[in-house]
CSV table of C-alpha atoms and ligand atoms in Angstrom, one decimal:
chain,number,residue,atom,x,y,z
A,1,MET,CA,86.8,-25.3,61.8
A,2,THR,CA,83.2,-23.5,61.8
A,3,THR,CA,82.7,-20.0,61.0
A,4,PRO,CA,81.9,-18.0,64.1
A,5,PRO,CA,78.1,-16.3,63.8
A,6,ILE,CA,78.1,-12.9,62.4
A,7,GLU,CA,77.4,-10.3,65.2
A,8,HIS,CA,74.1,-8.0,65.2
A,9,ILE,CA,72.3,-9.9,62.4
A,10,ALA,CA,69.2,-10.2,64.8
A,11,ASP,CA,69.3,-6.9,65.6
A,12,ILE,CA,69.4,-5.4,62.2
A,13,ALA,CA,66.7,-7.9,61.0
A,14,ALA,CA,64.3,-6.9,63.7
A,15,ALA,CA,65.0,-3.0,62.9
A,16,ILE,CA,64.0,-3.8,59.3
A,17,GLY,CA,61.2,-5.7,60.4
A,18,SER,CA,59.5,-3.1,62.5
A,19,ALA,CA,60.9,-0.1,60.5
A,20,ASP,CA,58.2,2.2,58.6
A,21,SER,CA,61.0,3.6,56.2
A,22,VAL,CA,64.6,1.9,55.4
A,23,CYS,CA,67.7,3.8,53.8
A,24,VAL,CA,70.5,2.0,52.8
A,25,ILE,CA,73.9,3.5,51.4
A,26,THR,CA,76.4,1.0,49.6
A,27,GLY,CA,79.8,1.5,48.4
A,28,ALA,CA,82.4,-0.2,45.9
A,29,GLY,CA,82.6,-3.1,48.8
A,30,VAL,CA,79.3,-4.2,47.9
A,31,SER,CA,80.8,-4.8,44.4
A,32,ALA,CA,83.9,-6.7,45.7
A,33,GLU,CA,82.6,-10.0,45.7
A,34,SER,CA,81.8,-9.9,42.3
A,35,GLY,CA,85.1,-9.0,41.3
A,36,LEU,CA,85.4,-5.6,40.7
A,37,ARG,CA,87.9,-3.5,42.3
A,38,THR,CA,87.1,-1.1,44.7
A,39,PHE,CA,89.0,2.4,45.3
A,40,ARG,CA,90.7,2.3,48.6
A,41,GLY,CA,91.0,-0.2,51.7
A,42,VAL,CA,91.0,-4.0,52.0
A,43,THR,CA,88.7,-6.1,49.9
A,44,GLY,CA,89.4,-9.8,51.1
A,45,MET,CA,89.9,-10.5,47.5
A,46,THR,CA,93.2,-11.8,45.8
A,47,ALA,CA,94.4,-10.6,42.0
A,48,GLU,CA,93.4,-13.8,40.5
A,49,ASP,CA,89.7,-13.0,42.1
A,50,HIS,CA,89.7,-10.0,39.9
A,51,GLY,CA,90.9,-11.7,36.7
A,52,SER,CA,91.6,-9.2,33.8
A,53,MET,CA,90.3,-6.4,36.2
A,54,ALA,CA,93.5,-6.9,38.2
A,55,SER,CA,96.0,-6.5,35.4
A,56,LEU,CA,95.6,-2.7,34.3
A,57,TRP,CA,94.2,-1.2,37.4
A,58,LYS,CA,97.6,-0.9,39.4
A,59,ASP,CA,98.4,1.3,36.3
A,60,PHE,CA,95.4,3.8,37.1
A,61,ASP,CA,94.9,6.0,40.3
A,62,PRO,CA,91.1,6.6,40.1
A,63,ALA,CA,91.8,9.8,42.4
A,64,THR,CA,93.3,11.4,39.3
A,65,LEU,CA,91.6,10.0,36.4
A,66,ALA,CA,88.1,10.6,37.8
A,67,THR,CA,87.9,14.0,37.1
A,68,ALA,CA,87.0,16.7,34.5
A,69,GLU,CA,90.6,18.0,34.5
A,70,ALA,CA,91.8,14.6,33.2
A,71,PHE,CA,89.4,14.1,30.6
A,72,ALA,CA,90.4,17.4,29.5
A,73,ALA,CA,93.9,17.0,29.7
A,74,ASP,CA,93.8,13.2,27.8
A,75,PRO,CA,90.4,12.1,26.8
A,76,GLU,CA,91.7,9.0,25.3
A,77,ARG,CA,93.5,8.0,28.3
A,78,VAL,CA,90.1,8.5,30.8
A,79,THR,CA,87.9,7.0,28.2
A,80,ARG,CA,89.9,4.2,27.8
A,81,TRP,CA,89.7,3.6,31.5
A,82,TYR,CA,86.5,3.9,31.8
A,83,ASP,CA,85.4,1.7,28.9
A,84,TRP,CA,87.5,-0.8,30.3
A,85,ARG,CA,85.9,-0.6,33.8
A,86,ARG,CA,82.5,-0.3,32.0
A,87,LEU,CA,83.3,-3.9,30.2
A,88,GLY,CA,84.1,-5.3,33.4
A,89,CYS,CA,81.2,-4.3,35.2
A,90,LEU,CA,79.1,-5.8,32.2
A,91,ALA,CA,81.0,-9.4,32.5
A,92,ALA,CA,80.3,-9.0,36.4
A,93,GLU,CA,77.3,-10.7,38.4
A,94,PRO,CA,75.4,-9.6,41.2
A,95,ASN,CA,76.6,-11.2,44.3
A,96,ALA,CA,75.0,-12.3,47.5
A,97,ALA,CA,75.0,-8.6,48.9
A,98,HIS,CA,73.1,-7.5,45.8
A,99,LEU,CA,70.8,-9.9,46.0
A,100,GLY,CA,70.4,-9.7,49.6
A,101,LEU,CA,69.5,-6.2,49.5
A,102,ALA,CA,67.1,-7.0,46.7
A,103,GLU,CA,65.1,-9.7,49.0
A,104,ILE,CA,65.3,-7.3,52.0
A,105,GLU,CA,63.6,-4.4,49.4
A,106,ARG,CA,60.8,-7.0,48.8
A,107,ARG,CA,60.0,-7.9,52.1
A,108,VAL,CA,59.9,-4.2,53.1
A,109,ALA,CA,57.9,-3.1,50.4
A,110,ALA,CA,55.4,-6.1,50.9
A,111,ARG,CA,54.6,-4.7,54.1
A,112,GLY,CA,54.0,-1.4,52.9
A,113,ALA,CA,56.9,0.1,54.2
A,114,GLU,CA,59.3,2.3,52.3
A,115,PHE,CA,63.0,1.0,51.1
A,116,THR,CA,65.8,3.4,49.4
A,117,LEU,CA,68.7,2.2,48.2
A,118,LEU,CA,71.3,4.8,48.1
A,119,THR,CA,74.6,3.5,45.9
A,120,GLN,CA,77.9,5.2,45.1
A,121,ASN,CA,78.5,2.5,42.5
A,122,VAL,CA,78.1,3.2,38.9
A,123,ASP,CA,78.0,-0.6,38.0
A,124,ARG,CA,74.1,-1.2,37.8
A,125,LEU,CA,74.8,-4.6,39.5
A,126,HIS,CA,71.9,-3.4,42.2
A,127,GLN,CA,69.5,-3.1,39.4
A,128,ARG,CA,70.5,-6.4,38.0
A,129,ALA,CA,69.9,-8.2,41.0
A,130,GLY,CA,66.3,-6.7,41.2
A,131,SER,CA,66.6,-3.7,43.6
A,132,ARG,CA,64.1,-1.1,42.2
A,133,ASN,CA,64.2,1.8,44.4
A,134,VAL,CA,67.8,2.9,43.6
A,135,VAL,CA,69.4,6.3,43.8
A,136,GLU,CA,72.7,6.5,41.9
A,137,LEU,CA,74.6,9.0,43.9
A,138,HIS,CA,77.3,9.2,41.3
A,139,GLY,CA,75.8,8.4,38.0
A,140,THR,CA,76.6,5.0,36.2
A,141,ILE,CA,79.5,4.0,34.0
A,142,MET,CA,76.5,2.5,31.6
A,143,ALA,CA,75.5,5.9,30.3
A,144,TRP,CA,77.5,8.2,28.4
A,145,ARG,CA,77.0,12.0,27.6
A,146,CYS,CA,77.7,13.7,24.6
A,147,LEU,CA,79.6,17.0,25.2
A,148,ARG,CA,77.7,18.8,21.9
A,149,THR,CA,74.0,18.2,23.1
A,150,GLY,CA,74.6,17.1,26.7
A,151,LYS,CA,72.2,14.3,26.0
A,152,GLU,CA,73.0,10.8,27.5
A,153,VAL,CA,73.4,7.5,25.1
A,154,GLU,CA,73.6,3.9,26.6
A,155,PRO,CA,76.5,2.2,24.3
A,156,GLU,CA,76.3,-1.2,23.2
A,157,PRO,CA,77.8,-4.1,25.4
A,158,ARG,CA,81.1,-4.3,23.4
A,159,PRO,CA,84.1,-2.1,23.3
A,160,PHE,CA,84.3,1.2,21.7
A,161,ASP,CA,86.1,1.6,18.5
A,162,ARG,CA,88.4,4.7,19.0
A,163,PHE,CA,89.0,7.1,22.0
A,164,PRO,CA,87.5,9.2,22.8
A,165,PRO,CA,84.2,8.0,21.4
A,166,ARG,CA,82.3,9.5,18.7
A,167,SER,CA,78.9,10.8,19.9
A,168,PRO,CA,76.2,9.2,17.6
A,169,LEU,CA,74.2,12.3,17.9
A,170,VAL,CA,76.8,14.9,16.2
A,171,ASP,CA,77.1,14.1,12.2
A,172,ASP,CA,80.1,16.5,12.0
A,173,SER,CA,82.9,14.3,12.6
A,174,SER,CA,85.3,17.1,12.8
A,175,ASP,CA,83.2,18.6,15.9
A,176,PRO,CA,85.5,18.5,18.9
A,177,LEU,CA,82.5,18.3,21.0
A,178,GLY,CA,81.3,15.5,19.0
A,179,VAL,CA,82.6,13.0,21.7
A,180,LEU,CA,81.3,11.1,24.6
A,181,ARG,CA,82.4,11.2,28.4
A,182,PRO,CA,80.9,8.9,31.1
A,183,SER,CA,77.6,9.7,33.0
A,184,VAL,CA,79.4,9.4,36.3
A,185,VAL,CA,79.8,12.1,38.7
A,186,TRP,CA,83.7,13.1,38.7
A,187,PHE,CA,85.2,14.6,41.9
A,188,GLY,CA,84.8,18.3,42.0
A,189,GLU,CA,81.4,17.9,40.1
A,190,MET,CA,78.1,18.2,41.8
A,191,LEU,CA,75.9,15.3,42.2
A,192,PRO,CA,72.8,14.9,40.4
A,193,PRO,CA,70.2,17.5,42.2
A,194,ASP,CA,67.4,15.1,42.1
A,195,ALA,CA,69.5,12.0,43.5
A,196,VAL,CA,70.4,14.4,46.3
A,197,ALA,CA,67.1,15.6,47.2
A,198,ARG,CA,65.8,11.9,46.9
A,199,ALA,CA,68.7,10.9,49.3
A,200,GLU,CA,68.1,13.7,51.8
A,201,ALA,CA,64.4,12.8,51.9
A,202,ALA,CA,65.2,9.2,52.6
A,203,ALA,CA,67.7,9.8,55.5
A,204,ALA,CA,65.8,12.3,57.0
A,205,SER,CA,62.4,9.8,57.2
A,206,CYS,CA,64.1,6.6,57.6
A,207,ASP,CA,63.6,4.4,61.2
A,208,LEU,CA,67.3,2.4,60.1
A,209,PHE,CA,70.1,3.9,58.0
A,210,LEU,CA,72.3,1.0,57.0
A,211,SER,CA,75.8,1.7,55.5
A,212,VAL,CA,77.5,-1.5,53.5
A,213,GLY,CA,80.8,-1.4,51.8
A,214,THR,CA,82.0,2.0,52.1
A,215,SER,CA,84.8,3.6,53.6
A,216,SER,CA,82.5,6.6,54.2
A,217,VAL,CA,85.2,9.1,53.0
A,218,VAL,CA,83.5,10.7,50.0
A,219,TYR,CA,81.2,13.5,50.2
A,220,PRO,CA,78.3,14.8,50.3
A,221,ALA,CA,77.5,10.9,50.3
A,222,ALA,CA,79.1,10.1,53.5
A,223,GLY,CA,77.1,12.8,55.2
A,224,PHE,CA,73.6,11.0,54.6
A,225,ILE,CA,73.9,9.2,57.7
A,226,GLN,CA,73.8,12.5,59.6
A,227,ARG,CA,70.5,13.0,58.8
A,228,ALA,CA,69.5,9.9,60.0
A,229,ARG,CA,71.1,10.3,63.3
A,230,GLU,CA,69.8,13.8,63.8
A,231,ARG,CA,66.5,12.1,63.5
A,232,GLY,CA,67.0,9.4,65.9
A,233,ALA,CA,66.8,6.7,63.8
A,234,ASP,CA,68.8,3.5,64.4
A,235,THR,CA,72.1,2.9,62.4
A,236,ALA,CA,74.1,0.2,61.4
A,237,GLU,CA,77.3,-0.5,59.4
A,238,ILE,CA,78.6,-3.8,57.6
A,239,ASN,CA,82.2,-3.4,56.5
A,240,LEU,CA,85.4,-5.1,56.4
A,241,GLU,CA,87.5,-2.8,58.0
A,242,PRO,CA,86.6,0.5,60.6
A,243,THR,CA,85.3,3.6,59.2
A,244,PRO,CA,85.1,7.3,60.2
A,245,ILE,CA,81.1,6.2,61.2
A,246,SER,CA,82.0,3.0,62.8
A,247,ARG,CA,82.0,4.3,66.1
A,248,LEU,CA,79.1,6.3,65.5
A,249,VAL,CA,76.6,3.4,64.4
A,250,ARG,CA,74.5,1.5,66.9
A,251,TRP,CA,75.6,-1.5,65.3
A,252,SER,CA,79.1,-2.1,63.8
A,253,VAL,CA,79.4,-5.5,61.5
A,254,ARG,CA,82.8,-6.4,60.8
A,255,ALA,CA,82.1,-9.1,57.9
A,256,LYS,CA,82.0,-9.3,54.4
A,257,ALA,CA,78.7,-7.7,52.6
A,258,GLY,CA,77.4,-10.9,50.8
A,259,ALA,CA,77.8,-13.0,54.1
A,260,ALA,CA,76.1,-10.6,56.1
A,261,LEU,CA,73.2,-9.2,54.1
A,262,GLY,CA,72.7,-13.0,53.1
A,263,ALA,CA,72.2,-13.5,56.9
A,264,VAL,CA,69.9,-10.4,57.3
A,265,ALA,CA,67.9,-11.6,54.5
A,266,ALA,CA,67.5,-15.0,55.7
A,267,ALA,CA,66.8,-13.6,59.4
A,268,LEU,CA,64.0,-11.7,57.9
A,269,GLY,CA,62.6,-14.8,56.1
A,270,SER,CA,62.3,-16.8,59.1
A,271,ARG,CA,60.2,-13.8,61.1
A,272,PRO,CA,56.6,-14.2,61.6
A,273,GLY,CA,54.6,-11.8,58.6
A,274,PRO,CA,55.2,-11.2,55.0
B,301,BV8,C1,80.8,17.7,45.1
B,301,BV8,C2,82.2,8.2,40.3
B,301,BV8,C3,80.7,19.8,45.2
B,301,BV8,C4,83.3,8.0,39.2
B,301,BV8,C5,83.2,9.1,42.5
B,301,BV8,C6,82.7,17.9,51.5
B,301,BV8,C7,81.3,18.4,51.0
B,301,BV8,C8,81.5,18.2,49.5
B,301,BV8,C9,82.3,17.7,48.7
B,301,BV8,C10,83.8,17.4,49.5
B,301,BV8,C11,83.7,17.7,51.0
B,301,BV8,N1,85.1,17.6,51.3
B,301,BV8,C12,85.6,17.0,50.0
B,301,BV8,C13,84.9,17.1,48.9
B,301,BV8,C14,85.2,17.0,47.8
B,301,BV8,C15,85.2,15.2,47.5
B,301,BV8,C16,85.3,14.3,48.4
B,301,BV8,O1,84.6,14.0,48.8
B,301,BV8,N2,86.9,13.8,48.6
B,301,BV8,C17,87.1,13.1,49.4
B,301,BV8,C18,88.0,12.1,48.8
B,301,BV8,C19,87.8,13.9,50.2
B,301,BV8,N3,83.7,15.2,46.8
B,301,BV8,C20,83.4,15.4,45.5
B,301,BV8,O2,84.3,15.8,44.4
B,301,BV8,C21,82.1,15.3,45.2
B,301,BV8,N4,81.7,16.5,44.4
B,301,BV8,O3,80.6,17.4,46.6
B,301,BV8,O4,80.8,18.8,44.5
B,301,BV8,C22,82.0,20.4,45.7
B,301,BV8,C23,83.1,20.3,44.6
B,301,BV8,C24,84.5,20.5,45.1
B,301,BV8,C25,84.5,21.0,46.5
B,301,BV8,C26,83.7,20.9,47.5
B,301,BV8,C27,82.4,20.8,46.7
B,301,BV8,C28,81.9,14.1,43.9
B,301,BV8,C29,82.3,13.1,44.8
B,301,BV8,C30,81.8,11.8,43.7
B,301,BV8,C31,83.4,11.4,43.1
B,301,BV8,N5,83.2,10.2,42.0
B,301,BV8,N6,83.0,8.0,41.6
B,301,BV8,C32,83.8,6.8,39.3
B,301,BV8,O5,83.3,5.7,39.5
B,301,BV8,O6,85.0,6.6,38.6
B,301,BV8,S1,83.6,8.5,44.0
B,301,BV8,C33,84.0,7.3,44.3
B,301,BV8,O7,84.5,6.7,45.6
B,301,BV8,C34,83.3,6.0,44.0
B,301,BV8,O8,82.1,6.4,43.6
B,301,BV8,C35,83.0,5.2,45.5
B,301,BV8,O9,82.1,4.6,45.5
B,301,BV8,C36,83.3,6.4,46.1
B,301,BV8,C37,83.7,6.2,47.4
B,301,BV8,O10,84.4,5.0,47.6
B,301,BV8,P1,83.7,3.4,48.4
B,301,BV8,O11,82.3,3.4,47.3
B,301,BV8,O12,83.4,3.7,49.9
B,301,BV8,O13,84.7,2.5,48.1
B,301,BV8,P2,86.0,2.5,48.8
B,301,BV8,O14,86.9,1.7,48.1
B,301,BV8,O15,86.5,3.9,49.3
B,301,BV8,O16,85.6,1.6,49.9
B,301,BV8,C38,85.5,0.2,50.0
B,301,BV8,C39,85.0,-0.2,51.5
B,301,BV8,O17,84.5,-1.4,51.3
B,301,BV8,C40,86.4,-0.4,52.2
B,301,BV8,O18,86.2,0.5,53.4
B,301,BV8,C41,86.4,-2.0,52.2
B,301,BV8,O19,87.4,-2.0,53.7
B,301,BV8,C42,84.9,-2.5,52.2
B,301,BV8,N7,85.3,-3.6,51.4
B,301,BV8,C43,85.5,-4.3,50.6
B,301,BV8,N8,85.1,-5.4,50.2
B,301,BV8,C44,84.1,-5.6,51.1
B,301,BV8,C45,84.2,-4.7,51.8
B,301,BV8,N9,83.0,-4.6,52.8
B,301,BV8,C46,82.3,-5.7,52.8
B,301,BV8,N10,82.2,-7.0,52.4
B,301,BV8,C47,83.2,-6.7,51.2
B,301,BV8,N11,83.5,-7.8,50.7
């Protein structure tokens, strides 16, 4: 049985091809096809698709662990969870969604137009796929911050040997602040001001705002689309299931991010011009 064509691909490709500025926001759904678990909702993946990532995940609830309070209460448990996720991200490969967005960025930039990729993901798969203008709204699991100095380090790609991990920037092994926490934005924490400023500017100046693989329930990330709508930009969403923005966007695509973004990149490639 042939799969039906994905709707609105030609419309989205045409909007990208004629835009002076494109702003895309992604969430965990873009990394689902790389085997990384999402926070909420369906993924269309099975437990075995996630391999070892499926085993421990069921014991951990991100909403309760992705907080400074959880870290203060049990730094060992929280840093074990984040180190396990970090190793899962390192073992994962970018999928067709990441590669499609990198190709779309290359084509937009080749025309001299602006392309900004806002991501809520902390896995660095966009950068590994070749995306360049990436704004990490929620930080990254690949960097960890010393509580004593506030400085960031990028740990080696192997498991920490103790939890919470000791900071290499603090010699005094008895210093209780001589430990590392993941450089991600926890619930209740402010987003990096420079990331917010870049996101606001991109959303407020784009001709097309495309939301991919996010449940659009976490703020302020879920609010940037409003800046684009206020400007009268075209808006589109690619997501496996309906979200609070599905009825607001001009083109709502119910499909897997890999297939949809691959189709958009292909449609762009078949258009005249660079
Ligand atoms: C803050 C990093 C000031 C850590 C994360 C209004 C304004 C401001 C704040 C708030 C507000 N209302 C409430 C708040 C507080 C809170 C918030 O938004 N809570 C929500 C839950 C109601 N916001 C904050 O705390 C933020 N801080 O604003 O500070 C402040 C403080 C207190 C009070 C007021 C103001 C900080 C938010 C950042 C939290 N950190 N992560 C980590 O990764 O561990 S958030 C976490 O959720 C991840 O970053 C994740 O990316 C993000 C959003 O989730 P999604 O990416 O959307 O993933 P999800 O699983 O939900 O959805 C995936 C979607 O993909 C699904 O729809 C699925 O159908 C789809 N899908 C799956 N597979 C595929 C697919 N689609 C296509 N293809 C597929 N293959």
